[in-house]
Amino acid sequence: MLTWAQLRDLNCAELEGAADGWGRSSNRADTARDRIEQQLLTGLRDTQEGEAAQAAVARLRQLGRNFQYVYTECGLLRTTLNSLSHEMKTQQRALREALDDAAALEFTVHADGSVTYPAAGEGLIDGAPLRGGTAASAGSPGLVPPSGLVAPNPNAAKAQDIADRVAGAARAAAEIDWRYAGILRRLKAEEGLKVPDSTWKDAAGDAAEVRDAAGAYLKDAIPRDASPAERRDWWAGLTQEQREEYLAVYPDQIGNLDGIPALVRDAANRDNLSLLIGKLEGRDDEKSVTQLAGLREIDRQLGAGARPGEPPMFLLGISDEGNGRAIVSYGNPDTARHVSTYVPGLNTSLDEDFAKNDLKRALDTVKGARYHDPSSAAIAWLGYDAPQAIDGFNSLAVAGEGRAEEGGRRLNDFTAGLVATNENGDPHLTAIGHSYGSRTVGAATQEGDGLPGIDDIVFVGSPGVGVDRAEDLGVGKEHVFVGAAENDVVTKMPSKQQVAAGAMAALSGPFIYVVGDAADQGDDDLWFGKDPASEEFGANRFRVDDGPGLVSASGFSIDAHSQYFDPKRDAASAHNISLISTGRSEKINSQEYR
């Protein structure tokens, strides 16, 4: 049991000094990791080839991963010690106030916490001062001493209050000491030079435990409900030590907080990525296995680094929430003059397919854009739960608008964050919605004052966007663009009215039958509203390739729905998207309305 005298004499500065030491170790590990990833690995990949070079890259990556682990664990130790000091100081203040009150009243506080008080008041019989005594805490603060004829000495109640406060501070400090001692004992690494996934799993548990303990110290100050601009200002106002502690203990929250600079989010999310991989490693449920494959592929690409001529990757968001979240930027969106945000649609989730194919769409977009202006960045934004296909377009047909509306609110916050952190006075921002993602972009334009900072909107493979006219999207119809491949059946899905009238009677039937019978036969209403490629909608339709037919000699194919961004399979579409995303829409190749 911690005594009140030990609590009084505790030197919290020593705890904070130890925390600073662990912080320096964490920073050195971070510097070493950065040197490995930014200098050694890049130089080795650019100058060496062959098996020996590949082996060296693998070993350097392992070393970098080890330094990352040291950075994480030392950061957790620093925050644990600072949080311990913070809580102990709170109890020291409570104790000091009680001792000061005792001194002012000329009471004596004994080593066991009891409090002696002097004679005071008047006896009821002879009027003589009532003798003093000693009050001791019975274990529960706030005990009311006897009153009336039994113990009317006015000092008794005051002494009892002081005794309870002294004992309460000592008990709370003892509980804090016990709790943090357990955490610190568990913050240790396994022996050896490797950091396997099992160790990262332990690190994820360590981080969660420190987060719980440091709630009052750090977590309560994170401005979750603030605007992105307010979050930017909050981060700018922190000391370097405070920033480092938030990154060590709350990488998941800082990394996914719109309004935080891209470089900071990237650093936080790379750490959180390792923690998530450790968390999901060994689980055998379908969701965990699927997400783990996606996380590993993103980790592989981050570790491989950018190829010559390609911009670096920035991990702006990562989470296992819902079907998974991942936001990846090619190029720094805070420094680029042109930033496009691609929103994927139906059947997209955090899996290996997203990590390979959806990220490639953003990469293809930025490569085309940088041909026109090197100051360009492109983002793949999986910040919501898109509908998951069960049997093809049946799922799209029955998909409601709730996920698009929720995704629209999140997209609205994200683009507000891009505006808040971009260093250019008036960056050119483009929102690109593909498939159901076009409905999500459409929903975002109807939130508040519309999509913050967005100058141009592009829809490809769209089943409708939730409004019937381009002018209703808030950027002016001259800044709304649409690409719709002739053989993309999603762009010809029937309207809900057609379904109600029986045009889609076979909705629950085989996929080919549904597509063949349900495709819009000349009507310009789609499932989510007016066809964006129609003249009545009023957008600028740009030229795209027709795409492969639904049925051919090689079999059944819906590839026409997924090749808009690919410069090899649909050069016309990819070129037009690159022009729009760099503010050169006057140069696009147009196509007649449907």
Coordinates of C-alpha atoms in Angstrom, one line a residue:
M1 CA 0.0 0.0 0.0
L2 CA 1.4 3.4 -1.0
T3 CA 1.5 5.7 1.9
W4 CA 0.5 9.3 1.7
A5 CA 4.1 10.4 2.5
Q6 CA 5.4 8.4 -0.4
L7 CA 2.8 10.0 -2.7
R8 CA 3.8 13.4 -1.4
D9 CA 7.5 12.8 -2.0
L10 CA 7.1 11.1 -5.4
N11 CA 9.2 13.0 -8.0
C12 CA 7.1 12.9 -11.1
A13 CA 9.8 14.7 -13.0
E14 CA 11.9 11.5 -12.8
L15 CA 9.0 9.6 -14.6
E16 CA 8.8 12.3 -17.2
G17 CA 12.6 12.2 -17.6
A18 CA 12.4 8.5 -18.2
A19 CA 9.6 9.1 -20.7
D20 CA 11.8 11.6 -22.6
G21 CA 14.6 9.0 -22.8
W22 CA 12.2 6.4 -24.3
G23 CA 11.0 9.1 -26.6
R24 CA 14.5 9.8 -27.9
S25 CA 15.0 6.0 -28.5
S26 CA 11.7 6.0 -30.4
N27 CA 12.8 8.9 -32.5
R28 CA 16.2 7.3 -33.3
A29 CA 14.5 4.1 -34.4
D30 CA 12.1 6.2 -36.6
T31 CA 15.1 8.0 -38.2
A32 CA 16.8 4.7 -38.9
R33 CA 13.7 3.2 -40.4
D34 CA 13.2 6.3 -42.6
R35 CA 16.8 6.1 -43.8
I36 CA 16.4 2.4 -44.7
E37 CA 13.2 3.0 -46.6
Q38 CA 14.0 6.4 -48.2
Q39 CA 17.7 6.0 -49.0
L40 CA 19.1 2.5 -48.7
L41 CA 16.1 0.6 -50.3
T42 CA 15.6 3.2 -53.0
G43 CA 19.2 3.2 -53.9
L44 CA 19.5 -0.5 -54.0
R45 CA 16.4 -1.0 -56.2
D46 CA 17.6 1.7 -58.6
T47 CA 21.1 0.4 -59.0
Q48 CA 21.1 -3.4 -58.4
E49 CA 19.4 -6.4 -59.9
G50 CA 19.6 -10.1 -59.4
E51 CA 19.0 -12.6 -56.6
A52 CA 21.6 -11.1 -54.3
A53 CA 20.0 -7.6 -54.7
Q54 CA 16.6 -9.2 -54.0
A55 CA 17.9 -10.9 -50.9
A56 CA 19.5 -7.6 -49.7
V57 CA 16.2 -5.8 -50.2
A58 CA 14.3 -8.5 -48.2
R59 CA 16.8 -8.2 -45.3
L60 CA 16.7 -4.4 -45.4
R61 CA 12.9 -4.5 -45.3
Q62 CA 13.1 -6.8 -42.2
L63 CA 15.5 -4.4 -40.6
G64 CA 13.2 -1.5 -41.3
R65 CA 10.3 -3.5 -39.9
N66 CA 12.3 -4.1 -36.7
F67 CA 13.1 -0.4 -36.3
Q68 CA 9.4 0.3 -36.8
Y69 CA 8.6 -2.1 -34.0
V70 CA 11.2 -0.4 -31.7
Y71 CA 9.7 3.0 -32.6
T72 CA 6.2 1.8 -31.7
E73 CA 7.1 0.1 -28.5
C74 CA 9.4 2.9 -27.2
G75 CA 6.7 5.4 -28.1
L76 CA 4.2 3.4 -26.0
L77 CA 6.6 3.3 -23.1
R78 CA 7.0 7.1 -23.3
T79 CA 3.3 7.7 -23.3
T80 CA 2.7 5.2 -20.5
L81 CA 5.2 6.9 -18.2
N82 CA 3.9 10.4 -19.1
S83 CA 0.3 9.2 -18.4
L84 CA 1.4 7.6 -15.1
S85 CA 3.0 11.0 -14.1
H86 CA -0.1 12.8 -15.2
E87 CA -2.4 10.7 -13.0
M88 CA 0.0 10.7 -10.1
K89 CA 0.2 14.5 -10.2
T90 CA -3.6 14.7 -10.0
Q91 CA -3.5 12.7 -6.7
Q92 CA -0.6 14.7 -5.4
R93 CA -2.6 17.9 -5.9
A94 CA -5.5 16.4 -4.0
L95 CA -3.2 15.3 -1.2
R96 CA -1.4 18.7 -1.1
E97 CA -4.7 20.5 -0.8
A98 CA -5.7 18.2 2.2
L99 CA -2.4 18.8 3.9
D100 CA -2.6 22.5 3.4
D101 CA -6.0 22.6 5.0
A102 CA -4.7 20.6 7.9
A103 CA -1.8 23.0 8.4
A104 CA -4.0 26.0 8.2
L105 CA -6.2 24.5 11.0
E106 CA -3.2 23.4 13.0
F107 CA -4.2 19.8 12.8
T108 CA -1.6 17.0 12.8
V109 CA -1.5 14.4 10.0
H110 CA 0.1 11.2 11.2
A111 CA 2.0 8.6 9.2
D112 CA -1.0 6.3 9.1
G113 CA -3.2 9.0 7.7
S114 CA -5.1 9.8 10.9
V115 CA -5.6 13.4 11.8
T116 CA -5.4 14.9 15.4
Y117 CA -7.4 18.0 16.1
P118 CA -7.4 20.3 19.1
A119 CA -10.1 21.2 21.7
A120 CA -12.7 23.7 20.4
G121 CA -16.3 24.7 21.0
E122 CA -18.1 24.8 24.4
G123 CA -19.5 22.0 26.5
L124 CA -23.2 21.9 27.1
I125 CA -22.9 21.7 30.8
D126 CA -19.9 23.7 32.0
G127 CA -19.1 25.7 28.8
A128 CA -15.5 24.5 28.8
P129 CA -13.8 23.8 25.4
L130 CA -14.5 20.3 24.2
R131 CA -11.4 18.2 24.1
G132 CA -9.7 17.3 20.9
G133 CA -9.2 13.9 19.4
T134 CA -8.1 11.9 16.4
A135 CA -10.0 11.1 13.2
A136 CA -9.2 8.2 10.9
S137 CA -10.6 7.3 7.6
A138 CA -12.8 4.2 7.7
G139 CA -12.2 3.5 4.0
S140 CA -14.9 5.6 2.4
P141 CA -14.4 9.2 1.7
G142 CA -17.1 11.6 2.9
L143 CA -18.0 9.8 6.2
V144 CA -20.1 12.0 8.4
P145 CA -18.8 12.0 12.0
P146 CA -21.2 11.7 15.0
S147 CA -23.1 14.9 15.8
G148 CA -25.2 16.4 18.5
L149 CA -24.4 15.8 22.2
V150 CA -22.0 13.0 21.4
A151 CA -19.2 14.9 19.5
P152 CA -20.1 18.5 19.0
N153 CA -16.4 19.6 18.7
P154 CA -16.5 21.5 15.3
N155 CA -13.0 20.4 14.5
A156 CA -14.0 16.7 14.4
A157 CA -15.9 16.9 11.1
K158 CA -13.0 18.9 9.5
A159 CA -10.5 16.4 10.7
Q160 CA -12.6 13.5 9.4
D161 CA -12.9 15.2 6.0
I162 CA -9.1 15.7 5.8
A163 CA -8.4 12.1 6.9
D164 CA -10.8 10.8 4.2
R165 CA -9.1 13.0 1.5
V166 CA -5.6 11.9 2.5
A167 CA -6.6 8.2 2.5
G168 CA -8.5 8.6 -0.8
A169 CA -5.5 10.2 -2.6
A170 CA -3.2 7.4 -1.3
R171 CA -5.6 4.6 -2.3
A172 CA -6.1 6.1 -5.8
A173 CA -2.4 6.5 -6.2
A174 CA -1.8 2.9 -5.2
E175 CA -4.4 1.7 -7.7
I176 CA -2.7 3.8 -10.4
D177 CA 0.7 2.4 -9.5
W178 CA -0.6 -1.1 -9.6
R179 CA -2.3 -0.6 -13.0
Y180 CA 0.6 1.0 -14.7
A181 CA 3.1 -1.5 -13.2
G182 CA 1.2 -4.2 -15.0
I183 CA 1.3 -2.4 -18.3
L184 CA 5.0 -1.6 -18.1
R185 CA 5.8 -5.3 -17.2
R186 CA 4.0 -6.4 -20.4
L187 CA 5.8 -3.8 -22.7
K188 CA 8.7 -6.0 -23.6
A189 CA 9.8 -7.7 -26.8
E190 CA 10.7 -11.3 -27.4
E191 CA 14.4 -12.1 -27.7
G192 CA 15.9 -12.2 -31.1
L193 CA 16.5 -10.0 -34.1
K194 CA 13.2 -10.7 -36.0
V195 CA 9.8 -9.2 -35.4
P196 CA 7.3 -11.7 -36.7
D197 CA 3.5 -11.1 -37.1
S198 CA 2.9 -12.7 -33.7
T199 CA 5.0 -10.0 -32.1
W200 CA 3.0 -7.3 -34.0
K201 CA -0.1 -9.0 -32.7
D202 CA 1.3 -8.4 -29.1
A203 CA 2.1 -4.8 -30.1
A204 CA -1.5 -4.3 -31.2
G205 CA -2.6 -5.5 -27.7
D206 CA 0.0 -3.2 -26.1
A207 CA -1.2 -0.2 -28.0
A208 CA -4.8 -1.0 -27.0
E209 CA -3.9 -1.3 -23.3
V210 CA -1.9 2.0 -23.3
R211 CA -4.8 3.7 -25.1
D212 CA -7.2 2.6 -22.4
A213 CA -4.8 3.8 -19.7
A214 CA -3.9 7.1 -21.3
G215 CA -7.5 8.1 -22.1
A216 CA -7.6 11.1 -19.8
Y217 CA -4.0 12.1 -20.8
L218 CA -4.4 12.1 -24.6
K219 CA -7.5 10.6 -26.1
D220 CA -10.0 13.0 -24.7
A221 CA -8.3 15.9 -26.5
I222 CA -8.5 14.5 -30.1
P223 CA -11.0 16.7 -31.9
R224 CA -13.2 14.1 -33.5
D225 CA -16.2 16.2 -33.9
A226 CA -14.4 19.3 -35.2
S227 CA -14.2 20.5 -38.8
P228 CA -11.1 19.4 -40.8
A229 CA -9.8 23.0 -40.6
E230 CA -10.1 23.0 -36.8
R231 CA -8.3 19.6 -36.7
R232 CA -5.5 21.0 -38.8
D233 CA -5.1 24.0 -36.4
W234 CA -5.3 21.6 -33.4
W235 CA -2.4 19.5 -34.8
A236 CA -0.4 22.7 -35.7
G237 CA -0.8 23.9 -32.1
L238 CA 0.7 20.7 -30.5
T239 CA 4.3 20.5 -29.3
Q240 CA 6.5 18.0 -31.1
E241 CA 6.5 15.7 -28.1
Q242 CA 2.7 15.7 -28.0
R243 CA 2.5 14.9 -31.7
E244 CA 4.9 12.0 -31.3
E245 CA 2.8 10.6 -28.4
Y246 CA -0.4 10.8 -30.4
L247 CA 1.3 9.0 -33.3
A248 CA 2.7 6.3 -31.0
V249 CA -0.5 5.6 -29.1
Y250 CA -3.3 6.6 -31.5
P251 CA -2.0 5.9 -35.1
D252 CA -5.4 4.5 -36.0
Q253 CA -7.2 7.8 -35.1
I254 CA -4.6 10.3 -36.2
G255 CA -4.1 8.5 -39.5
N256 CA -7.8 8.5 -40.3
L257 CA -8.6 12.1 -39.2
D258 CA -9.4 14.4 -42.0
G259 CA -7.6 17.7 -41.7
I260 CA -4.3 16.1 -40.5
P261 CA -1.4 16.7 -43.0
A262 CA -0.8 13.9 -45.5
L263 CA 2.8 13.2 -44.3
V264 CA 1.5 12.7 -40.8
R265 CA -1.4 10.5 -41.8
D266 CA 0.9 8.4 -43.9
A267 CA 3.3 7.8 -41.0
A268 CA 0.5 7.0 -38.6
N269 CA -1.2 4.6 -41.0
R270 CA 1.9 2.7 -41.9
D271 CA 2.3 1.9 -38.2
N272 CA -1.4 1.1 -37.9
L273 CA -1.1 -1.2 -41.0
S274 CA 1.5 -3.3 -39.2
L275 CA -0.7 -3.4 -36.0
L276 CA -3.8 -4.4 -38.1
I277 CA -1.8 -7.2 -39.8
G278 CA -0.7 -8.4 -36.4
K279 CA -4.3 -8.2 -35.1
L280 CA -5.8 -10.2 -38.0
E281 CA -3.0 -12.7 -38.3
G282 CA -4.1 -16.2 -37.2
R283 CA -7.8 -15.5 -37.5
D284 CA -9.7 -17.9 -39.7
D285 CA -13.1 -16.1 -40.3
E286 CA -13.7 -15.0 -43.8
K287 CA -13.7 -11.3 -43.2
S288 CA -10.3 -11.4 -41.4
V289 CA -8.7 -13.6 -44.0
T290 CA -10.0 -11.4 -46.8
Q291 CA -8.9 -8.2 -45.2
L292 CA -5.5 -9.6 -44.2
A293 CA -4.8 -10.4 -47.9
G294 CA -5.7 -6.8 -48.8
L295 CA -3.5 -5.4 -46.0
R296 CA -0.6 -7.5 -47.0
E297 CA -0.8 -6.5 -50.6
I298 CA -0.9 -2.8 -49.6
D299 CA 2.1 -3.4 -47.3
R300 CA 4.0 -5.1 -50.1
Q301 CA 3.4 -2.1 -52.5
L302 CA 4.4 0.4 -49.8
G303 CA 7.6 -1.6 -49.1
A304 CA 8.4 -2.0 -52.8
G305 CA 8.4 1.8 -53.2
A306 CA 7.6 3.8 -56.3
R307 CA 9.0 2.7 -59.7
P308 CA 11.1 5.2 -61.7
G309 CA 8.8 7.9 -63.0
E310 CA 6.0 7.1 -60.6
P311 CA 5.0 9.3 -57.6
P312 CA 5.3 7.9 -54.1
M313 CA 2.4 6.3 -52.2
F314 CA 0.8 8.0 -49.3
L315 CA -1.4 5.9 -47.0
L316 CA -4.1 8.4 -45.9
G317 CA -6.4 5.9 -44.3
I318 CA -6.6 2.2 -43.2
S319 CA -9.0 0.4 -41.0
D320 CA -10.8 -2.9 -40.6
E321 CA -14.1 -1.2 -39.9
G322 CA -17.0 -2.7 -41.8
N323 CA -15.8 -4.1 -45.1
G324 CA -12.5 -2.4 -44.6
R325 CA -11.3 1.1 -45.3
A326 CA -8.3 2.2 -47.3
I327 CA -7.3 5.5 -48.8
V328 CA -4.2 5.6 -50.9
S329 CA -2.7 8.7 -52.7
Y330 CA -0.2 8.6 -55.5
G331 CA 1.6 11.8 -55.0
N332 CA 1.4 14.2 -52.0
P333 CA -2.1 15.7 -52.0
D334 CA -0.9 18.6 -49.8
T335 CA 1.6 19.9 -52.3
A336 CA 0.0 18.9 -55.6
R337 CA -1.9 21.6 -57.6
H338 CA -4.2 19.0 -59.1
V339 CA -5.7 16.2 -56.9
S340 CA -8.3 13.7 -58.1
T341 CA -10.3 11.4 -55.8
Y342 CA -11.5 8.1 -57.2
V343 CA -14.5 6.5 -55.5
P344 CA -15.0 2.8 -56.3
G345 CA -18.4 1.1 -56.3
L346 CA -20.2 -2.2 -56.3
N347 CA -18.4 -5.1 -54.7
T348 CA -15.4 -3.1 -53.5
S349 CA -14.0 -3.9 -50.1
L350 CA -10.6 -4.1 -48.5
D351 CA -9.3 -7.2 -50.2
E352 CA -6.5 -8.2 -52.5
D353 CA -8.5 -7.3 -55.6
F354 CA -8.9 -3.7 -54.3
A355 CA -5.2 -3.5 -53.4
K356 CA -4.2 -4.6 -56.9
N357 CA -6.8 -3.3 -59.3
D358 CA -8.5 -0.3 -57.7
L359 CA -5.2 1.2 -56.6
K360 CA -3.9 0.7 -60.2
R361 CA -6.8 2.9 -61.4
A362 CA -5.6 5.7 -59.3
L363 CA -2.0 5.1 -60.4
D364 CA -3.0 5.1 -64.0
T365 CA -4.9 8.3 -63.5
V366 CA -1.9 10.1 -61.9
K367 CA 0.5 8.9 -64.5
G368 CA -1.7 10.3 -67.2
A369 CA -2.3 13.5 -65.3
R370 CA 1.5 14.1 -64.6
Y371 CA 2.1 14.0 -68.3
H372 CA 0.1 17.2 -68.5
D373 CA 1.2 18.6 -65.1
P374 CA 3.8 17.0 -62.8
S375 CA 2.1 18.6 -59.8
S376 CA -0.7 16.1 -59.7
A377 CA -1.9 13.5 -57.3
A378 CA -4.6 10.8 -57.5
I379 CA -6.4 9.1 -54.6
A380 CA -8.2 5.8 -54.4
W381 CA -10.8 6.4 -51.7
L382 CA -12.4 3.4 -50.1
G383 CA -13.9 5.3 -47.1
Y384 CA -17.3 3.7 -47.0
D385 CA -19.0 0.3 -47.3
A386 CA -20.0 -0.2 -50.9
P387 CA -22.7 -2.8 -51.7
Q388 CA -21.3 -6.3 -52.1
A389 CA -22.4 -8.3 -55.1
I390 CA -23.9 -11.7 -54.5
D391 CA -25.1 -12.6 -58.0
G392 CA -24.0 -9.8 -60.2
F393 CA -26.2 -6.9 -61.1
N394 CA -29.1 -8.3 -59.0
S395 CA -27.2 -6.8 -56.0
L396 CA -26.9 -3.5 -57.8
A397 CA -30.6 -3.4 -58.6
V398 CA -31.7 -4.1 -55.0
A399 CA -28.9 -1.9 -53.5
G400 CA -30.5 1.0 -51.6
E401 CA -29.1 4.6 -51.4
G402 CA -28.3 4.4 -47.6
R403 CA -24.7 3.4 -48.2
A404 CA -24.2 6.0 -50.8
E405 CA -25.6 8.7 -48.5
E406 CA -23.4 7.6 -45.6
G407 CA -20.4 7.4 -47.9
G408 CA -21.3 10.8 -49.3
R409 CA -21.0 12.4 -45.8
R410 CA -17.6 10.8 -45.3
L411 CA -16.4 11.9 -48.7
N412 CA -17.6 15.4 -47.9
D413 CA -15.4 15.4 -44.8
F414 CA -12.5 14.0 -46.7
T415 CA -12.5 16.6 -49.5
A416 CA -12.8 19.3 -46.8
G417 CA -9.7 17.9 -45.3
L418 CA -7.9 18.1 -48.7
V419 CA -8.8 21.7 -48.9
A420 CA -7.7 22.4 -45.3
T421 CA -4.2 20.8 -45.8
N422 CA -3.3 21.7 -49.4
E423 CA -0.5 24.3 -49.5
N424 CA -1.6 25.8 -52.8
G425 CA -3.9 28.8 -52.6
D426 CA -6.6 27.3 -54.9
P427 CA -5.9 23.7 -55.8
H428 CA -7.8 22.0 -58.6
L429 CA -9.8 19.1 -57.2
T430 CA -11.7 16.4 -59.1
A431 CA -14.1 13.8 -57.8
I432 CA -14.4 10.6 -59.9
G433 CA -17.2 8.2 -59.2
H434 CA -17.2 4.7 -60.8
S435 CA -20.3 2.5 -60.7
Y436 CA -22.1 2.8 -57.4
G437 CA -19.3 5.2 -56.4
S438 CA -20.9 7.7 -58.8
R439 CA -24.1 7.5 -56.7
T440 CA -21.9 8.1 -53.6
V441 CA -20.3 11.2 -55.2
G442 CA -23.8 12.4 -56.2
A443 CA -24.9 12.0 -52.6
A444 CA -21.9 14.0 -51.4
T445 CA -22.8 16.9 -53.6
Q446 CA -26.2 17.1 -51.8
E447 CA -24.6 17.4 -48.3
G448 CA -24.5 20.9 -46.9
D449 CA -23.0 23.3 -49.4
G450 CA -21.8 20.4 -51.6
L451 CA -18.4 18.8 -52.0
P452 CA -15.9 21.2 -50.5
G453 CA -13.3 22.4 -53.0
I454 CA -14.3 20.2 -55.9
D455 CA -14.0 21.9 -59.2
D456 CA -14.9 19.0 -61.6
I457 CA -16.9 15.8 -61.3
V458 CA -16.4 12.7 -63.4
F459 CA -18.9 9.8 -63.6
V460 CA -17.9 6.5 -65.4
G461 CA -19.9 3.3 -65.5
S462 CA -22.8 5.0 -63.7
P463 CA -26.2 3.5 -62.9
G464 CA -27.4 7.1 -62.0
V465 CA -26.2 9.6 -59.5
G466 CA -29.3 10.5 -57.5
V467 CA -30.1 13.8 -59.3
D468 CA -31.6 14.3 -62.7
R469 CA -29.6 17.2 -64.0
A470 CA -25.9 18.0 -64.0
E471 CA -26.6 21.6 -62.8
D472 CA -27.9 20.1 -59.5
L473 CA -24.4 18.9 -58.5
G474 CA -23.2 22.3 -57.4
V475 CA -20.2 22.8 -59.7
G476 CA -22.0 24.0 -62.8
K477 CA -23.0 21.6 -65.6
E478 CA -20.0 22.6 -67.7
H479 CA -17.8 21.0 -65.0
V480 CA -19.7 17.6 -64.9
F481 CA -18.4 14.9 -67.2
V482 CA -19.5 11.3 -68.0
G483 CA -18.1 8.3 -69.7
A484 CA -20.4 5.4 -70.6
A485 CA -19.2 2.5 -72.7
E486 CA -21.6 1.1 -75.2
N487 CA -21.2 -2.4 -73.9
D488 CA -21.3 -1.5 -70.1
V489 CA -24.6 -2.9 -69.0
V490 CA -24.5 -1.0 -65.7
T491 CA -25.0 2.2 -67.6
K492 CA -28.2 0.7 -69.0
M493 CA -29.8 -0.6 -65.9
P494 CA -33.6 0.0 -65.8
S495 CA -35.3 2.6 -63.6
K496 CA -37.2 1.6 -60.5
Q497 CA -40.4 2.6 -62.3
Q498 CA -39.6 0.1 -65.1
V499 CA -39.0 -2.6 -62.6
A500 CA -42.3 -1.8 -60.9
A501 CA -44.0 -2.0 -64.3
G502 CA -42.7 -5.5 -64.8
A503 CA -39.7 -4.8 -67.1
M504 CA -37.5 -6.6 -64.7
A505 CA -39.7 -9.5 -63.8
A506 CA -36.8 -11.9 -63.8
L507 CA -34.8 -9.9 -61.2
S508 CA -34.0 -12.9 -59.1
G509 CA -33.2 -15.1 -62.1
P510 CA -29.9 -16.0 -63.7
F511 CA -27.5 -13.1 -64.3
I512 CA -27.4 -13.2 -68.1
Y513 CA -31.2 -13.3 -68.3
V514 CA -31.5 -10.3 -66.0
V515 CA -29.0 -8.3 -68.0
G516 CA -30.6 -9.2 -71.3
D517 CA -34.1 -8.4 -70.3
A518 CA -33.5 -5.6 -67.8
A519 CA -31.1 -3.4 -69.7
D520 CA -32.6 0.0 -70.4
Q521 CA -34.1 -0.2 -74.0
G522 CA -33.9 3.5 -75.0
D523 CA -35.3 5.1 -71.9
D524 CA -33.0 7.7 -70.2
D525 CA -34.0 6.8 -66.7
L526 CA -31.6 4.5 -64.7
W527 CA -31.8 2.8 -61.3
F528 CA -30.6 5.9 -59.5
G529 CA -32.1 8.6 -61.7
K530 CA -31.6 10.1 -65.1
D531 CA -28.9 8.6 -67.3
P532 CA -25.8 10.9 -66.9
A533 CA -24.9 10.1 -70.5
S534 CA -28.3 11.5 -71.8
E535 CA -28.8 14.9 -73.3
E536 CA -31.5 15.7 -70.7
F537 CA -29.0 15.2 -67.8
G538 CA -26.8 17.9 -69.4
A539 CA -23.3 16.7 -68.5
N540 CA -20.3 16.6 -70.9
R541 CA -20.1 13.2 -72.4
F542 CA -16.5 12.2 -73.3
R543 CA -15.4 9.5 -75.7
V544 CA -14.7 6.0 -74.4
D545 CA -14.2 2.7 -76.1
D546 CA -17.2 0.5 -76.5
G547 CA -15.6 -2.3 -74.5
P548 CA -16.0 -6.0 -75.1
G549 CA -19.5 -7.4 -75.6
L550 CA -21.4 -9.1 -72.8
V551 CA -21.3 -12.4 -74.7
S552 CA -18.6 -13.4 -77.2
A553 CA -16.9 -16.4 -78.5
S554 CA -14.6 -16.3 -75.5
G555 CA -17.5 -16.4 -73.1
F556 CA -19.3 -14.1 -70.8
S557 CA -17.6 -10.8 -69.9
I558 CA -18.5 -7.5 -68.0
D559 CA -15.0 -6.0 -68.7
A560 CA -16.6 -3.0 -70.4
H561 CA -17.6 -1.8 -66.9
S562 CA -14.1 -1.9 -65.5
Q563 CA -11.6 -0.6 -68.1
Y564 CA -12.3 3.2 -68.1
F565 CA -9.0 4.0 -66.3
D566 CA -6.8 1.6 -68.2
P567 CA -4.7 3.4 -70.8
K568 CA -4.1 0.1 -72.6
R569 CA -7.7 -1.3 -72.7
D570 CA -9.4 2.1 -73.0
A571 CA -6.9 4.7 -74.1
A572 CA -9.7 7.2 -75.0
S573 CA -11.3 7.2 -71.6
A574 CA -8.0 7.2 -69.7
H575 CA -6.8 10.2 -71.7
N576 CA -9.9 12.2 -71.2
I577 CA -9.9 11.5 -67.5
S578 CA -6.3 12.8 -67.2
L579 CA -7.2 16.0 -69.1
I580 CA -10.2 16.7 -66.8
S581 CA -8.2 15.9 -63.6
T582 CA -5.6 18.5 -64.6
G583 CA -8.1 21.3 -65.5
R584 CA -7.8 20.8 -69.3
S585 CA -11.3 19.7 -70.0
E586 CA -11.6 21.9 -73.0
K587 CA -9.3 19.4 -74.8
I588 CA -11.4 16.3 -74.2
N589 CA -12.8 14.2 -77.1
S590 CA -16.6 14.4 -76.9
Q591 CA -19.2 11.8 -77.7
E592 CA -22.8 12.1 -78.7
Y593 CA -25.5 11.8 -76.0
R594 CA -27.5 8.6 -75.7

